[in-house]
Coordinates of C-alpha atoms and ligand atoms in Angstrom, one line a residue:
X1 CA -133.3 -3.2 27.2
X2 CA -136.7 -2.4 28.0
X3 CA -139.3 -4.5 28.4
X4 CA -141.0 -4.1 24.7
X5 CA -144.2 -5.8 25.6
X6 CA -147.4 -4.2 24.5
X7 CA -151.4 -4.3 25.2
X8 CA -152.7 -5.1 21.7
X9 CA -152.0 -2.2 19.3
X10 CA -150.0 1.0 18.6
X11 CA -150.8 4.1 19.9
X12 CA -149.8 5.9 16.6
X13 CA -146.9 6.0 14.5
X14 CA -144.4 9.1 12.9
X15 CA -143.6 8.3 9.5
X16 CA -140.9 10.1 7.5
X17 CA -141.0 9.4 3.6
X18 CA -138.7 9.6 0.8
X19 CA -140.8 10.9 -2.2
X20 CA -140.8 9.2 -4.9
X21 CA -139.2 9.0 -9.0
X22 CA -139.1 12.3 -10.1
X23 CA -136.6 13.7 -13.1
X24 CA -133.7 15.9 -12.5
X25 CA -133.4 18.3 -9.6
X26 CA -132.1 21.6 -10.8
X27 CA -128.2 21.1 -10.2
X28 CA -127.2 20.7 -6.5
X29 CA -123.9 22.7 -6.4
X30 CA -121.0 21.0 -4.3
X31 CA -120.8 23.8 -2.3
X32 CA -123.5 24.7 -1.3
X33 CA -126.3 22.2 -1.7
X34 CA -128.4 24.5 -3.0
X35 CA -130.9 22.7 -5.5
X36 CA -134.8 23.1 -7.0
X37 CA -136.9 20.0 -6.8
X38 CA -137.5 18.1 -9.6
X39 CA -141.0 16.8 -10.8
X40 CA -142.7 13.6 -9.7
X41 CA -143.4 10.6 -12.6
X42 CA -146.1 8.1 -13.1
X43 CA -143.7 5.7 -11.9
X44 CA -142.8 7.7 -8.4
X45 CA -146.6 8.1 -8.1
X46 CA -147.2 4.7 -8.4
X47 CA -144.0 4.0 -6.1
X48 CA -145.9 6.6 -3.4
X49 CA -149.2 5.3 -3.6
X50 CA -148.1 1.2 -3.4
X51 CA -146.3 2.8 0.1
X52 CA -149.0 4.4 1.1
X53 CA -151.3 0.8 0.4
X54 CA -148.3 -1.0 1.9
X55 CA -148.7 1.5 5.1
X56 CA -152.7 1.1 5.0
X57 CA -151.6 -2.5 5.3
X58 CA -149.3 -1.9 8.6
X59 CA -151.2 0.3 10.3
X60 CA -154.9 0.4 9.2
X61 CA -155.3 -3.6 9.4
X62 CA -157.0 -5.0 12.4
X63 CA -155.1 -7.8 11.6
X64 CA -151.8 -6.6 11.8
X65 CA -149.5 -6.3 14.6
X66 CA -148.8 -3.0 14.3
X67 CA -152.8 -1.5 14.3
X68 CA -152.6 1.9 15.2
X69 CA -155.7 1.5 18.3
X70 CA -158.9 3.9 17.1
X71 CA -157.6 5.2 13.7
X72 CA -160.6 4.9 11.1
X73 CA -160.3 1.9 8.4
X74 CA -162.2 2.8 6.2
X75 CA -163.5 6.7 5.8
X76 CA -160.8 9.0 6.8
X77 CA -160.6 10.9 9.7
X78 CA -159.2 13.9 8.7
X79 CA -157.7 15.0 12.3
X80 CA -155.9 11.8 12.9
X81 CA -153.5 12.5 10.2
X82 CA -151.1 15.3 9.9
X83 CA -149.0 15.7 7.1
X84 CA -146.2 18.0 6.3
X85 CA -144.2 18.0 2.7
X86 CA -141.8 20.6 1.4
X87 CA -143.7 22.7 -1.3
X88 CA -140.6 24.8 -2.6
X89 CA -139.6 24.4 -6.5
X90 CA -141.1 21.4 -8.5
X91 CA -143.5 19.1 -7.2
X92 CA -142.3 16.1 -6.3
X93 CA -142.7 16.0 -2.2
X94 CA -145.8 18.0 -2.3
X95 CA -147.2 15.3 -5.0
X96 CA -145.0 12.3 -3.4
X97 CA -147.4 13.1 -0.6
X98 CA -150.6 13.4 -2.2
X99 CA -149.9 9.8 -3.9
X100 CA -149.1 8.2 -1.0
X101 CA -152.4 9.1 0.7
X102 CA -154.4 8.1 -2.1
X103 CA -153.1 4.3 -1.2
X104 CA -153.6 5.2 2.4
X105 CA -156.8 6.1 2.2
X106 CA -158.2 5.2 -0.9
X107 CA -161.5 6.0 -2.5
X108 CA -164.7 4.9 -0.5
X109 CA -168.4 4.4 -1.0
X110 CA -168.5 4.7 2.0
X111 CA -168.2 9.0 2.2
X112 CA -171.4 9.1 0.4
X113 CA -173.8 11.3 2.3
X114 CA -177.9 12.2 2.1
X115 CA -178.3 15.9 1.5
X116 CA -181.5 17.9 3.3
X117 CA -183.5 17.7 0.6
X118 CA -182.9 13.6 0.5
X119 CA -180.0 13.9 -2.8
X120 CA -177.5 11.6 -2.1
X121 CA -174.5 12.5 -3.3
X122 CA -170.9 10.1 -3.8
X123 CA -167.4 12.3 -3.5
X124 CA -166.1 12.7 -6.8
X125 CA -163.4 9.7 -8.2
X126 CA -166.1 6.9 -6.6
X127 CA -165.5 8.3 -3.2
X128 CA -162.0 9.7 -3.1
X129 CA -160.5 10.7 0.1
X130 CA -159.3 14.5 0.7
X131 CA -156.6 14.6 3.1
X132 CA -154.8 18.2 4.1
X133 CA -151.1 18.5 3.5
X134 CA -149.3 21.1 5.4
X135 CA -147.2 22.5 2.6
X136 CA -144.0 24.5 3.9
X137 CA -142.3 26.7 0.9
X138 CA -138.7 28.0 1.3
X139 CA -139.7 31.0 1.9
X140 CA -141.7 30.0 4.7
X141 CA -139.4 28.1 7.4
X142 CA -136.2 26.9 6.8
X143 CA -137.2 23.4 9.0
X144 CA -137.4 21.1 5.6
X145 CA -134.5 22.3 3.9
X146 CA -132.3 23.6 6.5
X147 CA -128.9 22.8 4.9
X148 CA -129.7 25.3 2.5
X149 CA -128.4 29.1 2.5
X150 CA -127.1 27.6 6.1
X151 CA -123.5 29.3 6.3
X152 CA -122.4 26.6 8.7
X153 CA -123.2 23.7 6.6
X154 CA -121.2 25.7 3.6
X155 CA -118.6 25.2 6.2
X156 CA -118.7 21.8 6.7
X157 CA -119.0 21.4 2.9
X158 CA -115.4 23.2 2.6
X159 CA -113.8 21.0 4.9
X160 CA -115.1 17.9 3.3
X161 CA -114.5 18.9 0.1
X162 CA -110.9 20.0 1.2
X163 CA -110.1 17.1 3.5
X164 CA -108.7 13.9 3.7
X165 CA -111.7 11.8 3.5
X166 CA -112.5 13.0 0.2
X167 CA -109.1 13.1 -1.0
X168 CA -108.6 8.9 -0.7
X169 CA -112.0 8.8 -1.9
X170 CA -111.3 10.8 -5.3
X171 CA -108.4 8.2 -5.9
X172 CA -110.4 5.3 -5.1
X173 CA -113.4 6.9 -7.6
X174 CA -110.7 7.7 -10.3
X175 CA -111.0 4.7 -12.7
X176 CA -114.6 4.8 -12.1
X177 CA -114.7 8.4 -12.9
X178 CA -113.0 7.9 -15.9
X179 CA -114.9 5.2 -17.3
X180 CA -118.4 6.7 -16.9
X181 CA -116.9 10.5 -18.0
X182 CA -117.9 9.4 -21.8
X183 CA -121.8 9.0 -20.8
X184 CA -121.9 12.3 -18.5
X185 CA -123.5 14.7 -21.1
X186 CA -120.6 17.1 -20.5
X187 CA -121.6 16.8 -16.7
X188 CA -118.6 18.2 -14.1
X189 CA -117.0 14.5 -13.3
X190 CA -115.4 15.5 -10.4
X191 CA -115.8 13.3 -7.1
X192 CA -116.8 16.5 -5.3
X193 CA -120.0 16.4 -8.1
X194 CA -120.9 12.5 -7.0
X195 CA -124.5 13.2 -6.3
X196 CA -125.4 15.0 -9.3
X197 CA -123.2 12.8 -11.6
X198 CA -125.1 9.4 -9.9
X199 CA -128.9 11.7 -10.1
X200 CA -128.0 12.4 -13.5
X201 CA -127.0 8.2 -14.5
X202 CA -129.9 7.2 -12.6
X203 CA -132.5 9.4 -14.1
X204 CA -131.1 8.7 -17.8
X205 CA -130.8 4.7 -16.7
X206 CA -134.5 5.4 -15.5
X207 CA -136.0 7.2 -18.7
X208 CA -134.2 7.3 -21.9
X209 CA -134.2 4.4 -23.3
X210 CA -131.1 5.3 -25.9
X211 CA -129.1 5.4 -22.5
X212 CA -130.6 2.0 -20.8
X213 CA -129.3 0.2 -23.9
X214 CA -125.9 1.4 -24.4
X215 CA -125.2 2.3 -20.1
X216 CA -123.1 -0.6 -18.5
X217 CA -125.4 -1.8 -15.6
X218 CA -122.2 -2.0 -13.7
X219 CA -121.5 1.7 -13.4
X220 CA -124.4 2.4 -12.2
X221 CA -123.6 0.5 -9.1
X222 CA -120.6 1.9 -8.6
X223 CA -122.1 5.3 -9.0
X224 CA -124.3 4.1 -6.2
X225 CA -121.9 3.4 -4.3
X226 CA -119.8 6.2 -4.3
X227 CA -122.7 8.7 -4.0
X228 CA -123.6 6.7 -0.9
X229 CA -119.9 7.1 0.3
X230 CA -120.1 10.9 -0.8
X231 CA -123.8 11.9 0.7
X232 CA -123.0 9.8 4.1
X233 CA -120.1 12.0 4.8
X234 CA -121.9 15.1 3.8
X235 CA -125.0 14.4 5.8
X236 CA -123.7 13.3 9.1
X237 CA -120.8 14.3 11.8
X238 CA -118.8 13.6 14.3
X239 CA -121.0 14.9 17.0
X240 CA -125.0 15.0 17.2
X241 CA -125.7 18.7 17.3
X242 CA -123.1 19.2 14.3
X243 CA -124.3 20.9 11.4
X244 CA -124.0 18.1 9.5
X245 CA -127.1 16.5 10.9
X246 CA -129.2 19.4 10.2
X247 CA -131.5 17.8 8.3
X248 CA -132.2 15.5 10.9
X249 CA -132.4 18.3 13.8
X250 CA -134.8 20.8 12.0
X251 CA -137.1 18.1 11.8
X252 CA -136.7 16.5 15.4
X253 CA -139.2 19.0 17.3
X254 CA -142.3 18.1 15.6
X255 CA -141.6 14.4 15.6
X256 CA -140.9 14.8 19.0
X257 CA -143.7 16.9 19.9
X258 CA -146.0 14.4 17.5
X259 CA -145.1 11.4 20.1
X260 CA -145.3 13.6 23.2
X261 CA -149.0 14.5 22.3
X262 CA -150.0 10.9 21.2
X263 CA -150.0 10.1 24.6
X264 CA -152.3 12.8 25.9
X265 CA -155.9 11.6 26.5
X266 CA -157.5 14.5 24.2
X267 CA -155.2 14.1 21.6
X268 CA -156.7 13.1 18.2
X269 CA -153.7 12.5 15.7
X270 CA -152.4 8.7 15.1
X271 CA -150.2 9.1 12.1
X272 CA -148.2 11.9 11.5
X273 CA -146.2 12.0 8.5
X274 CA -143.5 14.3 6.3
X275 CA -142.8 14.0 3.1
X276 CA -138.7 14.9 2.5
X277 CA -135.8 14.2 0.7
X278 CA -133.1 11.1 1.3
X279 CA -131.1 13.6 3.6
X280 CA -133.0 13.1 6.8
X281 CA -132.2 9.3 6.7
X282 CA -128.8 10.1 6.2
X283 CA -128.6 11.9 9.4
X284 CA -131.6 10.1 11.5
X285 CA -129.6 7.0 11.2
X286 CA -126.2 8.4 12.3
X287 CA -127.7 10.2 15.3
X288 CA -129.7 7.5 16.8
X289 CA -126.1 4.8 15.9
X290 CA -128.8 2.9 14.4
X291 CA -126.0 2.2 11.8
X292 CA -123.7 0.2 14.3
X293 CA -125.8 -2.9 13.9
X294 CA -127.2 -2.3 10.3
X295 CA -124.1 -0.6 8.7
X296 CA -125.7 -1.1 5.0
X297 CA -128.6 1.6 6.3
X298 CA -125.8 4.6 6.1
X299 CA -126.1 5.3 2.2
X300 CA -129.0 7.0 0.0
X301 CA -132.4 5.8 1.2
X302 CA -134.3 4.8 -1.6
X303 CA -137.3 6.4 -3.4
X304 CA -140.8 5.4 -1.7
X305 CA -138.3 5.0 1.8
X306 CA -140.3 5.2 4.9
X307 CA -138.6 5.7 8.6
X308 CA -141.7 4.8 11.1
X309 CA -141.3 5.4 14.6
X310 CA -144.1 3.4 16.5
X311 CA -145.5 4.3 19.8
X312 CA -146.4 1.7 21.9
X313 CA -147.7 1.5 25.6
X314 CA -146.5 -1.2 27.5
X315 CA -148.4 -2.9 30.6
X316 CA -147.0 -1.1 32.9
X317 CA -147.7 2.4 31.5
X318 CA -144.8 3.2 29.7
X319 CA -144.5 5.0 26.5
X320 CA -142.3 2.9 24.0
X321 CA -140.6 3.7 20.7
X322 CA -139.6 1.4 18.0
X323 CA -137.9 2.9 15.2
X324 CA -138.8 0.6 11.5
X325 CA -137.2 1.5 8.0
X326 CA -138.3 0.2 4.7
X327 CA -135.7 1.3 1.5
X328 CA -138.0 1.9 -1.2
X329 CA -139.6 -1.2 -2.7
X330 CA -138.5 -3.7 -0.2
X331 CA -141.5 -5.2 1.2
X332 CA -140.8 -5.4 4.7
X333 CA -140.6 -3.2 7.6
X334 CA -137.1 -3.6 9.2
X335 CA -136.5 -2.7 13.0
X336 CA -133.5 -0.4 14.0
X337 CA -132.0 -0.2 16.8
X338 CA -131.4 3.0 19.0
X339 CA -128.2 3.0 20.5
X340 CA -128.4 -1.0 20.2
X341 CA -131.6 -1.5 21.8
X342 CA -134.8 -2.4 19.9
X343 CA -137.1 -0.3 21.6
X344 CA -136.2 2.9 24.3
X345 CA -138.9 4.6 26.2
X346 CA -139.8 7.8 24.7
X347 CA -138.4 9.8 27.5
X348 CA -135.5 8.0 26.7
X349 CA -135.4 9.3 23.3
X350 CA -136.5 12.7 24.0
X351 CA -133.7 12.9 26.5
X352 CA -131.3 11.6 24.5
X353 CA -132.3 13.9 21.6
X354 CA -133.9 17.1 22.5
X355 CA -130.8 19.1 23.4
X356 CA -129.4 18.3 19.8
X357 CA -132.3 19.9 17.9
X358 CA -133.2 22.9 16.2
X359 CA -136.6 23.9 17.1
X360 CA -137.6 27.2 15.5
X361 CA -136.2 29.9 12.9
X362 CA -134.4 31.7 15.1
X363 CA -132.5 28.9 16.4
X364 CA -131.9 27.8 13.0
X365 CA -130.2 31.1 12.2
X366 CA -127.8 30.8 15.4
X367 CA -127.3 27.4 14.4
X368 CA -126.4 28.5 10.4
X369 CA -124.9 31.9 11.0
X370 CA -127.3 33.3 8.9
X371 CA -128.5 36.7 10.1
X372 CA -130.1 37.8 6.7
X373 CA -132.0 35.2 4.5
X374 CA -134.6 32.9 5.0
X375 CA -136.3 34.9 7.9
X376 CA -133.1 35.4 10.0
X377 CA -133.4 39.7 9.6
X378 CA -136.0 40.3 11.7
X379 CA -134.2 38.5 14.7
X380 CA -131.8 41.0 17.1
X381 CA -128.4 39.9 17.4
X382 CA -126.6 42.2 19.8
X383 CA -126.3 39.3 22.2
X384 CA -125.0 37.4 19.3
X385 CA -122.7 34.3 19.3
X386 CA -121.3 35.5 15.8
X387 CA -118.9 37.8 18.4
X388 CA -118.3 34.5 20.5
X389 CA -118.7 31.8 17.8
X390 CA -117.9 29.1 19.9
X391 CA -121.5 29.6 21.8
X392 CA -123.0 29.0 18.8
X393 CA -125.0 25.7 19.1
X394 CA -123.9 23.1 16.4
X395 CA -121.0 25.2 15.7
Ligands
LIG401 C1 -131.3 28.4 -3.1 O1 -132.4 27.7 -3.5 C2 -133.7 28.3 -3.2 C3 -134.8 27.4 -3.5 O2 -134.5 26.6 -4.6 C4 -133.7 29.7 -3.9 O3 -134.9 30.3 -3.6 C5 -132.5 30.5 -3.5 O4 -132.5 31.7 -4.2 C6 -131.2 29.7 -3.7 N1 -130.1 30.5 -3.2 C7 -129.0 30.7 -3.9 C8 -128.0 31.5 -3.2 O5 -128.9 30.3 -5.0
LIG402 C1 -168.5 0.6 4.4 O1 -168.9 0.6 5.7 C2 -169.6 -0.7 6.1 C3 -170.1 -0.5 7.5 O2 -169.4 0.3 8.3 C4 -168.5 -1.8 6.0 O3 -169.1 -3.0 6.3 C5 -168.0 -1.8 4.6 O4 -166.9 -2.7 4.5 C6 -167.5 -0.5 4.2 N1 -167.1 -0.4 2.8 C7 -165.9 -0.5 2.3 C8 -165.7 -0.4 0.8 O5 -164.9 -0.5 3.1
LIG403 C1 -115.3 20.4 -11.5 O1 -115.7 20.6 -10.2 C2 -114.6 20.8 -9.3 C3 -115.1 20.8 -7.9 O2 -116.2 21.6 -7.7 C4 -113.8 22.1 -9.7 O3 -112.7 22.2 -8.8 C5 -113.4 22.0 -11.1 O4 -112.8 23.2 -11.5 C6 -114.6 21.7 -12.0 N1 -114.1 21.4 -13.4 C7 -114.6 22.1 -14.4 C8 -114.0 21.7 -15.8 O5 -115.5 22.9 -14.3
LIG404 C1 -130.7 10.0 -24.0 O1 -129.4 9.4 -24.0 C2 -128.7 9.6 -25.1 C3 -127.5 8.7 -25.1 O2 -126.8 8.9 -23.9 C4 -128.3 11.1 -25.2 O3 -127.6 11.3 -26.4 C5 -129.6 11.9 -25.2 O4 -129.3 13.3 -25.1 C6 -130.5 11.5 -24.0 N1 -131.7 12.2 -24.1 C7 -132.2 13.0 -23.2 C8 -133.6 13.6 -23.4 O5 -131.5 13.4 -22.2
LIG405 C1 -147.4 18.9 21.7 O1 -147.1 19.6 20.5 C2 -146.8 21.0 20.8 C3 -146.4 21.7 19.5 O2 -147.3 21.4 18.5 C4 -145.6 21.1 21.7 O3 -145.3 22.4 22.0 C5 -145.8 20.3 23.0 O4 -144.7 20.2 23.7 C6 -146.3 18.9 22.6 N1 -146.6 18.1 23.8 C7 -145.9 17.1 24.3 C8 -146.4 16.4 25.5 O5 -144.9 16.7 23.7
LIG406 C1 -121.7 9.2 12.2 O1 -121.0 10.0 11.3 C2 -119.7 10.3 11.6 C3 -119.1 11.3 10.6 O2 -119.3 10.8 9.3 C4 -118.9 9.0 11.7 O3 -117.5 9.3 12.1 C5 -119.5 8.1 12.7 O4 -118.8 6.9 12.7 C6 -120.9 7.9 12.4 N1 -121.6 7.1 13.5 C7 -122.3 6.0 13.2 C8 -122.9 5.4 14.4 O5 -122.4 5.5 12.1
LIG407 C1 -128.7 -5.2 5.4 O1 -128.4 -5.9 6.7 C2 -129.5 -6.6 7.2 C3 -129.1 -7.2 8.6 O2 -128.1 -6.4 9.2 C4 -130.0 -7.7 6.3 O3 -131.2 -8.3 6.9 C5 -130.4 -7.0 5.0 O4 -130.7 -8.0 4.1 C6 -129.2 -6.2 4.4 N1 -129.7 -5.6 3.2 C7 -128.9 -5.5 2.2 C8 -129.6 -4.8 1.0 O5 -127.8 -6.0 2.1
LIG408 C1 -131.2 1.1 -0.1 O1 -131.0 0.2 -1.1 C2 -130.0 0.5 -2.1 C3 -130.0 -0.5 -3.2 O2 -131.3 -0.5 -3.8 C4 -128.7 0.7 -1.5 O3 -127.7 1.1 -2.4 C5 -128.8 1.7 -0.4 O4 -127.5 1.8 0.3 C6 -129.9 1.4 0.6 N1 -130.0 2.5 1.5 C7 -130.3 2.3 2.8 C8 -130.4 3.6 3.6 O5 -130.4 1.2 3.3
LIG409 C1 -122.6 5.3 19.1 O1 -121.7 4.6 18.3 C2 -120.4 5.1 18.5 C3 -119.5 4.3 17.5 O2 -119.7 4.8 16.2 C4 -119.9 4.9 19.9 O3 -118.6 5.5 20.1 C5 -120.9 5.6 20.8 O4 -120.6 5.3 22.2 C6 -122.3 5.1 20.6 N1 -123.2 5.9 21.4 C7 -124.1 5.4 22.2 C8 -124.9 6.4 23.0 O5 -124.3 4.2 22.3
LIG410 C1 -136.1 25.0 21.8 O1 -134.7 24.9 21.9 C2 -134.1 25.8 22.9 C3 -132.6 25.8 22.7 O2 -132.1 24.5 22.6 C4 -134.6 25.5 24.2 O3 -134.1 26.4 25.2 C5 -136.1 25.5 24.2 O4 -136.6 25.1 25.5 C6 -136.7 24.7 23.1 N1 -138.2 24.9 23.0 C7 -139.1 24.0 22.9 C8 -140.5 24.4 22.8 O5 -138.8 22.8 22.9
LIG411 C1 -120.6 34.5 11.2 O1 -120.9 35.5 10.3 C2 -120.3 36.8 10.6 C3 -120.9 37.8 9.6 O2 -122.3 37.8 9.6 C4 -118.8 36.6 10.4 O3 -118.2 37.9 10.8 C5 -118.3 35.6 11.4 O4 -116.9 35.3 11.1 C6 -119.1 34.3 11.1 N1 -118.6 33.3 12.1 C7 -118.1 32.1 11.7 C8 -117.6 31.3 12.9 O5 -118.0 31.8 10.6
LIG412 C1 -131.4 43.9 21.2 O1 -131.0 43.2 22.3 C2 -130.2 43.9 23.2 C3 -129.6 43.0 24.3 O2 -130.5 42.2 24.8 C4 -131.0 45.1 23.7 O3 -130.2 45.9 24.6 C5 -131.5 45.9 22.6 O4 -132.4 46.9 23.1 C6 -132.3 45.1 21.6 N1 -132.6 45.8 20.4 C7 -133.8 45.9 19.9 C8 -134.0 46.7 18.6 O5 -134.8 45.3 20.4

C-alpha cells in the first residue's frame, strides 16, 4: 500500500452524483435499456441540495480534513468547478445538478458589487450563486448514456436475459413475483422487467399515498433486492473493457483527464462533478473490485449517491487517489478500496484503467457496433472491425 500521508489538504476532488427523486422514467425496455428521464421532485431537490451542503461541508470547510487547498468558501469561483449532467428527456440530472450547487454554493451577500455610477447592486435571491453546467443532450455524445442504441450492450442484454443467471434468479423471484403482481398496475411482472417493476413500487410507495397505505413494506425490500440482483448483472462483466461496464468507460476519460490536470501548476479546477444515473456506480465499483471488501456496495446506488475520488499530494510528491462513496442519505463519506488498497497513486489508477476506456464517439461506435446513430455515420469504416469482430475493443 502506499504511503497515504498528506500535507494538509486536498488538491481537488471528482465527484459523480446520483440525481435525485424524480417520478417515473419513461419505460426502460429489457432489451434494450432504452428509457426518457423522468422529472425531479421537491423531495429530490431537497435530497440534491442537502448533498450539495453535506459536500460544502467536506470540501469547502477549513476545518475538515478533506479541504480542497485554494477553492473559494464563500463567493464562487466559477472556473474551479466544472460540471457536466445529462440534459436528454425530462429534467431530473440537469435539475439534480442545479440543486445540488445551490447547497454547494449557496446564496451570498457577499457577490454584491458597486456599479460606476456608485449603485450597489445584490444578485437576485439575496445573493444566489450562478454556476455553469455543461449540459450534454443525446443527440450530442453518446458519453452519458452510452448503453443506449449500443448494439453490443443489446448483446449482452440477450445473453443475460437468455442465460443461466437469470434463469435461477426468475425461480428464486417467483413467489415474490407473484405476490406483488396484484399491486403492478398491469405492469409486465416478468423478472427480465425487475427495474421497472421495483421504479414503478418505489415511486408509487414514494407518492401516492392510496399505495403507501395498502403496499406491504416488505415487498418493497424484496423488490430492492432483486432489482439490485438484476441491475448488478446488467451493469457489470466478467472482464473490464466488456460492454457491460460501459457506463463506467464512457465516463473514465474526463475523470481521468480531470485528476491529470489538477496537478498541473496553471490549472484552475478543484471540483469536477457529473451529474448521472445509478448505472455508473454499478460498473465503477466492479471495475476498480472495490466490491471484494464492501460486497453490499454492488446493488442500486441510492438517490443523492455521491462517488468522490480525492486527490491528494503526499510528502514526497506523489499524486494520491482515494476513492469515498456515500448511498444517498447516509451521512458519512465511506472509503473504497481499489483493488484492496485504500489509496493507489494516480498513475497507478490511470494505468490500471486507461486501456479499458472509451474516450471519444468514434470509439464508442467501434466499441457498440453502431455505424449509423448517435453520430457513428460520419465515421469511415472500411478498416472496420465489424469484418473482424473480434478486434473490436470491448467486444
Ligand atoms: C432511445 O432513447 C432516446 C432518448 O430517450 C431516443 O432519442 C431514441 O429515439 C430512442 N431509440 C429507440 C430505438 O427507441
Ligand atoms: C463575506 O466576506 C467576509 C470577508 O471576506 C467574511 O468575513 C464573511 O464571513 C463573508 N460573509 C458570508 C455570509 O460568508
Ligand atoms: C413480459 O416480458 C417478458 C420478457 O420481456 C416477455 O417474454 C413476455 O412475453 C411479457 N409478457 C407479456 C404478457 O407481455
Ligand atoms: C395510486 O395507487 C392506487 C392503489 O394502488 C392506484 O389505484 C392509483 O392508480 C394510483 N394513482 C396513481 C396516480 O398512480
Ligand atoms: C487535461 O485534460 C485534457 C482534456 O480536457 C486531456 O487531453 C489531457 O490529457 C489532460 N491532462 C492530463 C495531464 O491528464
Ligand atoms: C464483476 O462483475 C462480474 C460479472 O457480473 C462478476 O463475475 C465479478 O465477480 C464482479 N467482480 C467484482 C470484483 O465484484
Ligand atoms: C456495508 O458494509 C460496511 C463494511 O463493509 C458497513 O460499514 C456498512 O454499515 C454496511 N452497510 C450496510 C447498509 O449494510
Ligand atoms: C444503498 O442502500 C440501499 C438501502 O437503502 C441498498 O439497497 C443498496 O444496495 C445500497 N447501494 C449501494 C451501492 O451501496
Ligand atoms: C479483482 O477481484 C477478482 C475477484 O472478483 C480477482 O479475481 C482479481 O484478481 C482482482 N483484481 C485485482 C487487480 O486485484
Ligand atoms: C483514446 O483511446 C484510444 C484507443 O484506446 C487511444 O489510442 C488514444 O490514445 C486515447 N486518446 C486519449 C486522448 O486518451
Ligand atoms: C456488427 O454490425 C454489422 C452490421 O452493421 C453486422 O454485419 C455484424 O454481424 C455485427 N457484428 C457483430 C459481432 O455483431
Ligand atoms: C476510408 O478509409 C480507407 C482505408 O483507410 C481509405 O482507403 C478510404 O479512402 C477512406 N474513405 C474515405 C471516404 O475517406
Amino acid at each position: 500500500m502506499v504511503n497515504t500521508s498528506t500535507s494538509a489538504g486536498l488538491v481537488g476532488v471528482v465527484l459523480l452524483a446520483r440525481h435525485g427523486d424524480r417520478l417515473s422514467t419513461v419505460y426502460q425496455d429489457p432489451a434494450t435499456y432504452n428509457s426518457t428521464q423522468g422529472y425531479l421532485t421537491p423531495f429530490g431537490a431537497q435530497q440534491e441540495y442537502q448533498l450539495g451542503q453535506f459536500l460544502r461541508n467536506t470540501y469547502l470547510n477549513p476545518g475538515s480534513p478533506s479541504y480542497i487547498k485554494g477553492i473559494n468558501t464563500n463567493v464562487v469561483d466559477v472556473d474551479q468547478l466544472y460540471v457536466r449532467a445529462d440534459a436528454g428527456g425530462g429534467d431530473v440530472i440537469l435539475d439534480s445538478a442545479y440543486a445540488l450547487l445551490q447547497g454547494l454554493y449557496p446564496p451570498t451577500p457577499n457577490g454584491t458589487i458597486t456599479l460606476a455610477n456608485g449603485q450597489v447592486v445584490t444578485p437576485p435571491l439575496g445573493g444566489y450563486q450562478y454556476v455553469p453546467v455543461e449540459s450534454l443532450e443525446y443527440w450530442q455524445a453518446p458519453s452519458l448514456t452510452s448503453w443506449m442504441e449500443c448494439e453490443y450492450f443489446q448483446a449482452h442484454l440477450g445473453r443475460l436475459n437468455s442465460g443461466v443467471v437469470f434463469k435461477d434468479l426468475t425461480a428464486t423471484a417467483a413467489p415474490f413475483l407473484e405476490a406483488v403482481t396484484p399491486y403492478l398496475n398491469g405492469l409486465n411482472n416478468s423478472f427480465l422487467n425487475m427495474w421497472n417493476i421495483y421504479d414503478y413500487l418505489n415511486v408509487q410507495y414514494t407518492h401516492n399515498k392510496t399505495f403507501y397505505n395498502n403496499f406491504p413494506k416488505t415487498l418493497l425490500d424484496q423488490a430492492r433486492y432483486f432489482a439490485n440482483q438484476h441491475e448488478q448483472n446488467v451493469f457489470t462483466d466478467s472482464v473490464i473493457n466488456g460492454v457491460g461496464q460501459i457506463a463506467i468507460r464512457t465516463l473514465w476519460p474526463e475523470m481521468l483527464w480531470s485528476l491529470g490536470n489538477m496537478t498541473l501548476p496553471n490549472n484552475k479546477v478543484k471540483i469536477a462533478l457529473t451529474e448521472v444515473d445509478y448505472k455508473p456506480f454499478i460498473s465503477l465499483f466492479n471495475v476498480t473490485n472495490a466490491t471484494v471488501t464492501n460486497p453490499n456496495i454492488s446493488g442500486i446506488a441510492d438517490y443523492a449517491s455521491v462517488v468522490a475520488l480525492e486527490l491528494s499530494q503526499d510528502t514526497q510528491g506523489q499524486y494520491n487517489v482515494a476513492m469515498k462513496f456515500k448511498n444517498g442519505t447516509d451521512n458519512e463519506l465511506r472509503t473504497l478500496q481499489f483493488w484492496g488498497s485504500n489509496s493507489i497513486s494516480l498513475d497507478k489508477l490511470v494505468s490500471s484503467i486507461a486501456w479499458s476506456t472509451i474516450n471519444s464517439t468514434v470509439n464508442w461506435c467501434f466499441s457498440c457496433n453502431q455505424t449509423v446513430l448517435r453520430g457513428c455515420s460520419v465515421f469511415n469504416y472500411s478498416n472496420d472491425p465489424f469484418l473482424n469482430p473480434t478486434s473490436a475493443t470491448g467486444y
